[in-house]
Amino acid sequence: MVMGVVLLGYGAIGRAVHRSLAEHHEDVEVLRIVDRAVLESGAQNAATALSEAIAGARLVVECASPAAVRSYGPGIIGSGTDLLVASLGALVDPRLAQRLLHDGPGRCYLSTGAIGGLDLIRATAATIQEITLCTRKAPLALLHPGLPEQLRALLAGMRPEHGPEQVFSGSVADAIHLFPSNINVAAALGLAAGNMDRVRVQIIADPTALSTTHGINVHTTSGHYSFEISNVPDPANPATSALTARSMVSGVLRLAGRGPHFI
Ligand SMILES: NC(=O)c1ccc[n+]([C@@H]2O[C@H](COP(=O)([O-])OP(=O)(O)OC[C@H]3O[C@@H](n4cnc5c(N)ncnc54)[C@H](O)[C@@H]3O)[C@@H](O)[C@H]2O)c1
């Protein structure tokens, strides 16, 4: 049976997911695309469009923003429709995480997004002492209008001859205030570990970086695990890794019943 899905967000990830899902029409049908930028020119707002669209869908694929997860996530889950989330930073809020992950009746799935290894972290969660994440990105991929002026000027002015610079070190909760669109990986690690406080985050702006690198070290009483993930940025949005859309498509196909299923 073909699974009907709604895409919430039609930017770099949403468009790439849409293109890939078109090759899997025997498993998945995109019933509707809801994006506020697309709808603004029309008569309908995103909330109305989404509530109409989810009536016939089994899954909403969120690739919009943490704000979209906050605004629409509880309604989607409450309607009994399932939700696949890319903007994991939204779930750093424990009350929203509770509503989405535990209240039902719809199910909330978390995309593995720009990394891997979350199955191992989840399996060892009870034994985790600390997870460290060192994210290295090109300065322009870290720039956003909400940054304090001094940090914005530093990132905007970095040249290859300056070398890399640490721009953040601290908790997931603090990282999300400074770099809200760059914290999905840290949030994913905290969610898999069942405790955001176990994750320490370091962010390095590297003007020579051609890819985004996540160095992940997991210290547990059952072993020590290291991952290094080096992602090519999505050409449509340098803050996003091209892997994320592929992970979303892989997740959608898995929910549509396509194996192999590693669990
Ligand atoms: N889990 C991960 O590893 C991971 C990796 C990269 C990006 N992301 C997240 O995925 C999301 C999408 O990334 P992108 O690169 O495609 O972004 P993008 O800016 O290219 O596109 C986002 C689209 O969503 C729409 N949108 C935003 N808020 C909306 C709302 N409230 N209602 C309706 N439409 C809304 C925008 O108009 C835009 O077209 C971001 O939140 C990003 O942080 C997650």
mmCIF file of N, CA and C in Angstrom, residues 86-168:
data_model
loop_
_atom_site.group_PDB
_atom_site.id
_atom_site.type_symbol
_atom_site.label_atom_id
_atom_site.label_comp_id
_atom_site.label_asym_id
_atom_site.label_seq_id
_atom_site.Cartn_x
_atom_site.Cartn_y
_atom_site.Cartn_z
ATOM 1 N N ALA A 86 13.072 16.655 11.393
ATOM 2 C CA ALA A 86 14.477 16.995 11.094
ATOM 3 C C ALA A 86 15.006 18.011 12.100
ATOM 4 N N SER A 87 14.147 18.957 12.510
ATOM 5 C CA SER A 87 14.590 20.068 13.366
ATOM 6 C C SER A 87 14.629 19.627 14.829
ATOM 7 N N LEU A 88 15.591 18.768 15.138
ATOM 8 C CA LEU A 88 15.638 18.134 16.458
ATOM 9 C C LEU A 88 15.917 19.120 17.581
ATOM 10 N N GLY A 89 16.496 20.292 17.238
ATOM 11 C CA GLY A 89 16.770 21.299 18.263
ATOM 12 C C GLY A 89 15.519 21.659 19.056
ATOM 13 N N ALA A 90 14.338 21.555 18.420
ATOM 14 C CA ALA A 90 13.079 21.879 19.117
ATOM 15 C C ALA A 90 12.865 20.974 20.324
ATOM 16 N N LEU A 91 13.384 19.748 20.256
ATOM 17 C CA LEU A 91 13.118 18.773 21.323
ATOM 18 C C LEU A 91 14.059 18.917 22.522
ATOM 19 N N VAL A 92 14.913 19.947 22.498
ATOM 20 C CA VAL A 92 15.712 20.259 23.694
ATOM 21 C C VAL A 92 14.767 20.782 24.790
ATOM 22 N N ASP A 93 13.605 21.310 24.388
ATOM 23 C CA ASP A 93 12.574 21.712 25.355
ATOM 24 C C ASP A 93 11.898 20.437 25.888
ATOM 25 N N PRO A 94 12.089 20.102 27.181
ATOM 26 C CA PRO A 94 11.599 18.817 27.672
ATOM 27 C C PRO A 94 10.081 18.671 27.626
ATOM 28 N N ARG A 95 9.344 19.801 27.735
ATOM 29 C CA ARG A 95 7.871 19.685 27.707
ATOM 30 C C ARG A 95 7.386 19.337 26.301
ATOM 31 N N LEU A 96 8.028 19.964 25.299
ATOM 32 C CA LEU A 96 7.652 19.645 23.916
ATOM 33 C C LEU A 96 8.070 18.206 23.590
ATOM 34 N N ALA A 97 9.256 17.808 24.058
ATOM 35 C CA ALA A 97 9.718 16.429 23.817
ATOM 36 C C ALA A 97 8.730 15.432 24.415
ATOM 37 N N GLN A 98 8.252 15.704 25.615
ATOM 38 C CA GLN A 98 7.279 14.809 26.267
ATOM 39 C C GLN A 98 6.016 14.695 25.405
ATOM 40 N N ARG A 99 5.490 15.855 24.957
ATOM 41 C CA ARG A 99 4.245 15.842 24.179
ATOM 42 C C ARG A 99 4.408 15.074 22.883
ATOM 43 N N LEU A 100 5.542 15.295 22.220
ATOM 44 C CA LEU A 100 5.719 14.661 20.902
ATOM 45 C C LEU A 100 6.082 13.185 21.015
ATOM 46 N N LEU A 101 6.933 12.866 21.972
ATOM 47 C CA LEU A 101 7.463 11.488 22.008
ATOM 48 C C LEU A 101 6.584 10.525 22.806
ATOM 49 N N HIS A 102 5.784 11.059 23.740
ATOM 50 C CA HIS A 102 5.084 10.132 24.644
ATOM 51 C C HIS A 102 3.568 10.265 24.673
ATOM 52 N N ASP A 103 3.010 11.412 24.235
ATOM 53 C CA ASP A 103 1.573 11.611 24.453
ATOM 54 C C ASP A 103 0.676 10.941 23.411
ATOM 55 N N GLY A 104 1.167 10.781 22.148
ATOM 56 C CA GLY A 104 0.381 10.113 21.111
ATOM 57 C C GLY A 104 -0.911 10.872 20.789
ATOM 58 N N PRO A 105 -1.851 10.247 20.037
ATOM 59 C CA PRO A 105 -1.765 8.877 19.518
ATOM 60 C C PRO A 105 -0.828 8.723 18.306
ATOM 61 N N GLY A 106 -0.479 9.818 17.607
ATOM 62 C CA GLY A 106 0.488 9.690 16.515
ATOM 63 C C GLY A 106 1.872 9.383 17.072
ATOM 64 N N ARG A 107 2.740 8.860 16.220
ATOM 65 C CA ARG A 107 4.120 8.568 16.654
ATOM 66 C C ARG A 107 5.071 9.613 16.112
ATOM 67 N N CYS A 108 6.041 9.987 16.942
ATOM 68 C CA CYS A 108 7.040 10.953 16.510
ATOM 69 C C CYS A 108 8.354 10.213 16.262
ATOM 70 N N TYR A 109 8.873 10.308 15.046
ATOM 71 C CA TYR A 109 10.150 9.687 14.683
ATOM 72 C C TYR A 109 11.205 10.779 14.531
ATOM 73 N N LEU A 110 12.413 10.490 14.985
ATOM 74 C CA LEU A 110 13.498 11.472 14.939
ATOM 75 C C LEU A 110 14.459 11.066 13.829
ATOM 76 N N SER A 111 14.707 11.960 12.902
ATOM 77 C CA SER A 111 15.619 11.622 11.801
ATOM 78 C C SER A 111 17.057 11.548 12.321
ATOM 79 N N THR A 112 17.814 10.593 11.794
ATOM 80 C CA THR A 112 19.235 10.529 12.148
ATOM 81 C C THR A 112 19.999 11.676 11.487
ATOM 82 N N GLY A 113 19.377 12.340 10.513
ATOM 83 C CA GLY A 113 19.880 13.590 9.960
ATOM 84 C C GLY A 113 21.305 13.510 9.454
ATOM 85 N N ALA A 114 22.153 14.392 9.998
ATOM 86 C CA ALA A 114 23.498 14.583 9.459
ATOM 87 C C ALA A 114 24.529 13.624 10.049
ATOM 88 N N ILE A 115 24.118 12.693 10.902
ATOM 89 C CA ILE A 115 25.112 11.769 11.513
ATOM 90 C C ILE A 115 24.601 10.324 11.495
ATOM 91 N N GLY A 116 25.396 9.443 12.091
ATOM 92 C CA GLY A 116 25.023 8.044 12.286
ATOM 93 C C GLY A 116 25.473 7.635 13.681
ATOM 94 N N GLY A 117 25.271 6.372 14.017
ATOM 95 C CA GLY A 117 25.744 5.874 15.316
ATOM 96 C C GLY A 117 24.756 6.057 16.453
ATOM 97 N N LEU A 118 23.568 6.617 16.143
ATOM 98 C CA LEU A 118 22.603 6.899 17.215
ATOM 99 C C LEU A 118 22.025 5.608 17.792
ATOM 100 N N ASP A 119 22.005 4.534 16.984
ATOM 101 C CA ASP A 119 21.541 3.238 17.497
ATOM 102 C C ASP A 119 22.456 2.751 18.619
ATOM 103 N N LEU A 120 23.765 2.933 18.421
ATOM 104 C CA LEU A 120 24.739 2.512 19.445
ATOM 105 C C LEU A 120 24.575 3.360 20.722
ATOM 106 N N ILE A 121 24.403 4.655 20.531
ATOM 107 C CA ILE A 121 24.256 5.538 21.702
ATOM 108 C C ILE A 121 22.984 5.182 22.466
ATOM 109 N N ARG A 122 21.924 4.943 21.724
ATOM 110 C CA ARG A 122 20.675 4.558 22.380
ATOM 111 C C ARG A 122 20.851 3.236 23.139
ATOM 112 N N ALA A 123 21.531 2.284 22.518
ATOM 113 C CA ALA A 123 21.711 0.965 23.155
ATOM 114 C C ALA A 123 22.531 1.070 24.436
ATOM 115 N N THR A 124 23.483 2.011 24.479
ATOM 116 C CA THR A 124 24.362 2.118 25.651
ATOM 117 C C THR A 124 23.932 3.234 26.610
ATOM 118 N N ALA A 125 22.739 3.810 26.372
ATOM 119 C CA ALA A 125 22.317 5.018 27.109
ATOM 120 C C ALA A 125 22.485 4.889 28.628
ATOM 121 N N ALA A 126 22.125 3.738 29.159
ATOM 122 C CA ALA A 126 22.149 3.592 30.626
ATOM 123 C C ALA A 126 23.570 3.628 31.182
ATOM 124 N N THR A 127 24.572 3.454 30.331
ATOM 125 C CA THR A 127 25.962 3.379 30.816
ATOM 126 C C THR A 127 26.788 4.610 30.414
ATOM 127 N N ILE A 128 26.144 5.609 29.814
ATOM 128 C CA ILE A 128 26.897 6.761 29.295
ATOM 129 C C ILE A 128 27.347 7.696 30.416
ATOM 130 N N GLN A 129 28.657 8.018 30.397
ATOM 131 C CA GLN A 129 29.191 9.005 31.333
ATOM 132 C C GLN A 129 29.229 10.383 30.682
ATOM 133 N N GLU A 130 29.735 10.444 29.461
ATOM 134 C CA GLU A 130 29.811 11.736 28.770
ATOM 135 C C GLU A 130 29.899 11.512 27.261
ATOM 136 N N ILE A 131 29.284 12.440 26.516
ATOM 137 C CA ILE A 131 29.455 12.472 25.060
ATOM 138 C C ILE A 131 30.039 13.843 24.721
ATOM 139 N N THR A 132 31.110 13.838 23.933
ATOM 140 C CA THR A 132 31.622 15.127 23.467
ATOM 141 C C THR A 132 31.408 15.213 21.962
ATOM 142 N N LEU A 133 30.988 16.401 21.533
ATOM 143 C CA LEU A 133 30.766 16.659 20.111
ATOM 144 C C LEU A 133 31.603 17.861 19.722
ATOM 145 N N CYS A 134 32.450 17.680 18.725
ATOM 146 C CA CYS A 134 33.211 18.811 18.190
ATOM 147 C C CYS A 134 32.781 19.015 16.740
ATOM 148 N N THR A 135 32.054 20.100 16.495
ATOM 149 C CA THR A 135 31.570 20.399 15.141
ATOM 150 C C THR A 135 32.448 21.471 14.517
ATOM 151 N N ARG A 136 32.925 21.188 13.312
ATOM 152 C CA ARG A 136 33.803 22.120 12.595
ATOM 153 C C ARG A 136 33.100 22.507 11.291
ATOM 154 N N LYS A 137 32.865 23.805 11.134
ATOM 155 C CA LYS A 137 32.122 24.264 9.951
ATOM 156 C C LYS A 137 32.796 25.483 9.354
ATOM 157 N N ALA A 138 32.493 25.756 8.104
ATOM 158 C CA ALA A 138 32.929 27.020 7.493
ATOM 159 C C ALA A 138 32.202 28.168 8.200
ATOM 160 N N PRO A 139 32.879 29.315 8.427
ATOM 161 C CA PRO A 139 32.251 30.424 9.164
ATOM 162 C C PRO A 139 30.897 30.847 8.597
ATOM 163 N N LEU A 140 30.772 30.854 7.263
ATOM 164 C CA LEU A 140 29.508 31.315 6.672
ATOM 165 C C LEU A 140 28.348 30.385 6.999
ATOM 166 N N ALA A 141 28.649 29.113 7.266
ATOM 167 C CA ALA A 141 27.600 28.160 7.619
ATOM 168 C C ALA A 141 27.105 28.388 9.050
ATOM 169 N N LEU A 142 27.854 29.180 9.831
ATOM 170 C CA LEU A 142 27.460 29.452 11.221
ATOM 171 C C LEU A 142 26.782 30.816 11.366
ATOM 172 N N LEU A 143 26.928 31.651 10.331
ATOM 173 C CA LEU A 143 26.384 33.028 10.410
ATOM 174 C C LEU A 143 24.865 33.017 10.388
ATOM 175 N N HIS A 144 24.247 33.794 11.286
ATOM 176 C CA HIS A 144 22.800 34.032 11.203
ATOM 177 C C HIS A 144 22.498 35.359 11.891
ATOM 178 N N PRO A 145 21.371 35.972 11.560
ATOM 179 C CA PRO A 145 21.119 37.340 12.017
ATOM 180 C C PRO A 145 20.997 37.476 13.539
ATOM 181 N N GLY A 146 20.679 36.391 14.243
ATOM 182 C CA GLY A 146 20.464 36.487 15.701
ATOM 183 C C GLY A 146 21.745 36.485 16.528
ATOM 184 N N LEU A 147 22.911 36.350 15.881
ATOM 185 C CA LEU A 147 24.167 36.270 16.651
ATOM 186 C C LEU A 147 24.525 37.617 17.279
ATOM 187 N N PRO A 148 25.191 37.614 18.451
ATOM 188 C CA PRO A 148 25.704 38.873 18.985
ATOM 189 C C PRO A 148 26.646 39.519 17.959
ATOM 190 N N GLU A 149 26.624 40.861 17.921
ATOM 191 C CA GLU A 149 27.342 41.619 16.882
ATOM 192 C C GLU A 149 28.817 41.210 16.758
ATOM 193 N N GLN A 150 29.464 41.058 17.933
ATOM 194 C CA GLN A 150 30.910 40.771 17.926
ATOM 195 C C GLN A 150 31.213 39.427 17.232
ATOM 196 N N LEU A 151 30.381 38.426 17.548
ATOM 197 C CA LEU A 151 30.584 37.090 16.963
ATOM 198 C C LEU A 151 30.268 37.108 15.470
ATOM 199 N N ARG A 152 29.237 37.868 15.118
ATOM 200 C CA ARG A 152 28.863 37.983 13.701
ATOM 201 C C ARG A 152 30.011 38.597 12.905
ATOM 202 N N ALA A 153 30.598 39.664 13.465
ATOM 203 C CA ALA A 153 31.701 40.347 12.778
ATOM 204 C C ALA A 153 32.904 39.406 12.654
ATOM 205 N N LEU A 154 33.173 38.632 13.719
ATOM 206 C CA LEU A 154 34.310 37.691 13.692
ATOM 207 C C LEU A 154 34.110 36.664 12.571
ATOM 208 N N LEU A 155 32.899 36.051 12.525
ATOM 209 C CA LEU A 155 32.640 35.009 11.522
ATOM 210 C C LEU A 155 32.669 35.594 10.106
ATOM 211 N N ALA A 156 32.068 36.774 9.949
ATOM 212 C CA ALA A 156 32.001 37.385 8.616
ATOM 213 C C ALA A 156 33.389 37.775 8.116
ATOM 214 N N GLY A 157 34.298 38.076 9.061
ATOM 215 C CA GLY A 157 35.621 38.566 8.653
ATOM 216 C C GLY A 157 36.693 37.494 8.589
ATOM 217 N N MET A 158 36.365 36.235 8.882
ATOM 218 C CA MET A 158 37.404 35.182 8.913
ATOM 219 C C MET A 158 37.907 34.853 7.505
ATOM 220 N N ARG A 159 39.220 34.791 7.359
ATOM 221 C CA ARG A 159 39.836 34.436 6.069
ATOM 222 C C ARG A 159 40.704 33.201 6.288
ATOM 223 N N PRO A 160 40.971 32.413 5.217
ATOM 224 C CA PRO A 160 41.739 31.166 5.373
ATOM 225 C C PRO A 160 43.042 31.360 6.146
ATOM 226 N N GLU A 161 43.728 32.491 5.979
ATOM 227 C CA GLU A 161 45.021 32.677 6.651
ATOM 228 C C GLU A 161 44.866 32.857 8.172
ATOM 229 N N HIS A 162 43.627 33.122 8.661
ATOM 230 C CA HIS A 162 43.421 33.293 10.112
ATOM 231 C C HIS A 162 43.453 31.963 10.864
ATOM 232 N N GLY A 163 43.205 30.863 10.180
ATOM 233 C CA GLY A 163 43.140 29.571 10.862
ATOM 234 C C GLY A 163 41.815 29.403 11.587
ATOM 235 N N PRO A 164 41.578 28.190 12.129
ATOM 236 C CA PRO A 164 40.301 27.920 12.796
ATOM 237 C C PRO A 164 40.182 28.638 14.142
ATOM 238 N N GLU A 165 38.948 28.850 14.582
ATOM 239 C CA GLU A 165 38.694 29.554 15.846
ATOM 240 C C GLU A 165 37.530 28.869 16.579
ATOM 241 N N GLN A 166 37.715 28.562 17.875
ATOM 242 C CA GLN A 166 36.595 28.007 18.661
ATOM 243 C C GLN A 166 35.607 29.136 18.945
ATOM 244 N N VAL A 167 34.337 28.938 18.570
ATOM 245 C CA VAL A 167 33.342 30.000 18.787
ATOM 246 C C VAL A 167 32.316 29.611 19.851
ATOM 247 N N PHE A 168 32.359 28.346 20.301
ATOM 248 C CA PHE A 168 31.453 27.948 21.390
ATOM 249 C C PHE A 168 31.992 26.711 22.079
#
